[in-house]
Amino acid sequence: MTDTWSVAGRTFTSRLIVGTGKYKDFEQNAAAVAASGAQIVTVAVRRVNVSDPNAPMLTDYIDPKKITYLPNTAGCFNADDAIRTLRLAREAGGWDLVKLEVLGEAKTLYPNMRETLEATEVLAKEGFLPMVYCVDDPIAAKQLEDAGAVAIMPLGAPIGSGLGIQNRVTIRLIVEGASVPVLVDAGVGTASDAAVAMELGCDGVLMNTAIAEAKDPIRMARAMKLAVEAGRDAYLAGRMGLRKYADPSSPLAGLI
Amino acid sequence: MGCLAKAKQGGYAVISVILNGEARQVREGSIADLVASLGLDVKKVAVERNRAIVPRSTLADVALAEGDALEIVHFVGGGC
């Protein structure tokens, strides 16, 4: 049986969402997306370069008809800017599934939760389906869900830090409390981090820098694909219990 | 004010707008005309005029006015 997950009525088989920033060029980016098996990519909304309209565009390399573009509000530091960005994104792309992030400060890129909550409410009222970047706080996660978030996306560690999941307990608490998908967004540095997120029961993982800044991004994209699948399988398999002391794997009976 | 500010250039009425944050002289006409004159594919961009979204289906119907602030955006690579 195929393992799938759904967000706002859309079903995907890949639980890995990848960003499209920081790559050497569009070719490498497209190859990494292919190697990752991702069906969703995050994209940013920016001014077109009116002095060079023929500059290559992301859409020329990653086909929005085949890969779901998830417009993201990275770089927005207040609710108004984020909402404005996503209104433009909806017009540019023609879809309502979006990723909201409202940042609090440049140093940590931690979310401003007050503005995030306010923006979630406005977006939900306007018919958007916001997947929301947030702190790893189970209460904040519930508030976002009540406000209309279609997915909760807690950070594992600061964006771009590669520190891995810093608080497994809070991520697990969010998973247990949520009735919408939970995806770790930010902080993954290497494959084992992605596996940890999935072993905690998350529905998926979003990453960018861990792949884009690897020495070999395409190989790391493949590693992340496998790690997400392995972590998901381990979660579904149900891990063994922890013991304080050893327990031999070979029978004790019949020892010579 | 709009009429006074208009200037004739090469036989066309030219008006001043703010395009993506920069002052620019453009030919009078619709937003669709402007997008086309910039060499952009209208299907790949979104346009905001004076902070309000202009739906793609109406770009040909909305005339530019003197002093309009326009944002023309598209999708670029980005992460978390």
PDB file of C-alpha atoms in Angstrom, chain B residues 4-69:
ATOM      1  CA  LEU B   4      -0.847  68.487 -17.355  1.00  0.00           C
ATOM      2  CA  ALA B   5       1.861  65.980 -16.556  1.00  0.00           C
ATOM      3  CA  LYS B   6       1.473  64.174 -19.848  1.00  0.00           C
ATOM      4  CA  ALA B   7       4.155  64.780 -22.384  1.00  0.00           C
ATOM      5  CA  LYS B   8       4.214  63.926 -26.035  1.00  0.00           C
ATOM      6  CA  GLN B   9       7.119  61.736 -27.031  1.00  0.00           C
ATOM      7  CA  GLY B  10       7.413  60.261 -30.475  1.00  0.00           C
ATOM      8  CA  GLY B  11       3.744  60.839 -31.037  1.00  0.00           C
ATOM      9  CA  TYR B  12       2.667  58.918 -27.953  1.00  0.00           C
ATOM     10  CA  ALA B  13       1.431  60.281 -24.680  1.00  0.00           C
ATOM     11  CA  VAL B  14       3.938  59.434 -21.980  1.00  0.00           C
ATOM     12  CA  ILE B  15       3.193  59.305 -18.290  1.00  0.00           C
ATOM     13  CA  SER B  16       5.277  58.878 -15.167  1.00  0.00           C
ATOM     14  CA  VAL B  17       4.774  55.839 -12.979  1.00  0.00           C
ATOM     15  CA  ILE B  18       6.698  54.100 -10.236  1.00  0.00           C
ATOM     16  CA  LEU B  19       7.541  50.659 -11.553  1.00  0.00           C
ATOM     17  CA  ASN B  20       9.007  48.199  -9.031  1.00  0.00           C
ATOM     18  CA  GLY B  21      10.146  51.087  -6.902  1.00  0.00           C
ATOM     19  CA  GLU B  22      11.729  53.141  -9.687  1.00  0.00           C
ATOM     20  CA  ALA B  23      10.389  56.204 -11.449  1.00  0.00           C
ATOM     21  CA  ARG B  24       9.810  55.467 -15.102  1.00  0.00           C
ATOM     22  CA  GLN B  25       8.310  57.101 -18.152  1.00  0.00           C
ATOM     23  CA  VAL B  26       5.948  54.760 -19.926  1.00  0.00           C
ATOM     24  CA  ARG B  27       3.608  54.976 -22.862  1.00  0.00           C
ATOM     25  CA  GLU B  28       0.023  55.624 -21.943  1.00  0.00           C
ATOM     26  CA  GLY B  29      -2.141  52.557 -22.256  1.00  0.00           C
ATOM     27  CA  SER B  30      -3.276  49.524 -20.350  1.00  0.00           C
ATOM     28  CA  ILE B  31      -1.277  47.512 -17.868  1.00  0.00           C
ATOM     29  CA  ALA B  32      -1.249  44.641 -20.351  1.00  0.00           C
ATOM     30  CA  ASP B  33       0.374  46.985 -22.892  1.00  0.00           C
ATOM     31  CA  LEU B  34       3.049  47.881 -20.373  1.00  0.00           C
ATOM     32  CA  VAL B  35       3.765  44.259 -19.473  1.00  0.00           C
ATOM     33  CA  ALA B  36       4.068  43.382 -23.141  1.00  0.00           C
ATOM     34  CA  SER B  37       6.316  46.373 -23.848  1.00  0.00           C
ATOM     35  CA  LEU B  38       8.657  45.168 -21.109  1.00  0.00           C
ATOM     36  CA  GLY B  39       8.949  41.847 -22.899  1.00  0.00           C
ATOM     37  CA  LEU B  40       7.326  39.935 -20.048  1.00  0.00           C
ATOM     38  CA  ASP B  41       5.008  36.966 -20.352  1.00  0.00           C
ATOM     39  CA  VAL B  42       1.760  38.061 -18.782  1.00  0.00           C
ATOM     40  CA  LYS B  43       1.051  34.477 -17.700  1.00  0.00           C
ATOM     41  CA  LYS B  44       4.156  34.393 -15.500  1.00  0.00           C
ATOM     42  CA  VAL B  45       3.728  37.607 -13.557  1.00  0.00           C
ATOM     43  CA  ALA B  46       1.340  39.233 -11.133  1.00  0.00           C
ATOM     44  CA  VAL B  47       0.643  42.943 -11.022  1.00  0.00           C
ATOM     45  CA  GLU B  48      -0.231  45.196  -8.147  1.00  0.00           C
ATOM     46  CA  ARG B  49      -1.377  48.762  -8.823  1.00  0.00           C
ATOM     47  CA  ASN B  50      -1.440  51.216  -5.947  1.00  0.00           C
ATOM     48  CA  ARG B  51      -1.374  48.302  -3.501  1.00  0.00           C
ATOM     49  CA  ALA B  52      -4.329  46.490  -5.058  1.00  0.00           C
ATOM     50  CA  ILE B  53      -4.002  43.284  -7.071  1.00  0.00           C
ATOM     51  CA  VAL B  54      -4.988  43.657 -10.702  1.00  0.00           C
ATOM     52  CA  PRO B  55      -6.447  40.316 -11.787  1.00  0.00           C
ATOM     53  CA  ARG B  56      -4.728  38.938 -14.868  1.00  0.00           C
ATOM     54  CA  SER B  57      -8.044  38.775 -16.698  1.00  0.00           C
ATOM     55  CA  THR B  58      -8.461  42.555 -16.379  1.00  0.00           C
ATOM     56  CA  LEU B  59      -4.914  43.700 -17.189  1.00  0.00           C
ATOM     57  CA  ALA B  60      -5.970  44.787 -20.672  1.00  0.00           C
ATOM     58  CA  ASP B  61      -8.859  46.807 -19.296  1.00  0.00           C
ATOM     59  CA  VAL B  62      -7.013  48.824 -16.669  1.00  0.00           C
ATOM     60  CA  ALA B  63      -5.516  52.039 -17.989  1.00  0.00           C
ATOM     61  CA  LEU B  64      -2.342  53.382 -16.457  1.00  0.00           C
ATOM     62  CA  ALA B  65      -2.675  56.712 -14.731  1.00  0.00           C
ATOM     63  CA  GLU B  66      -0.084  59.345 -13.960  1.00  0.00           C
ATOM     64  CA  GLY B  67       1.691  58.537 -10.700  1.00  0.00           C
ATOM     65  CA  ASP B  68       0.570  54.906 -10.486  1.00  0.00           C
ATOM     66  CA  ALA B  69       2.724  52.734  -8.281  1.00  0.00           C
TER      67      ALA B  69
END
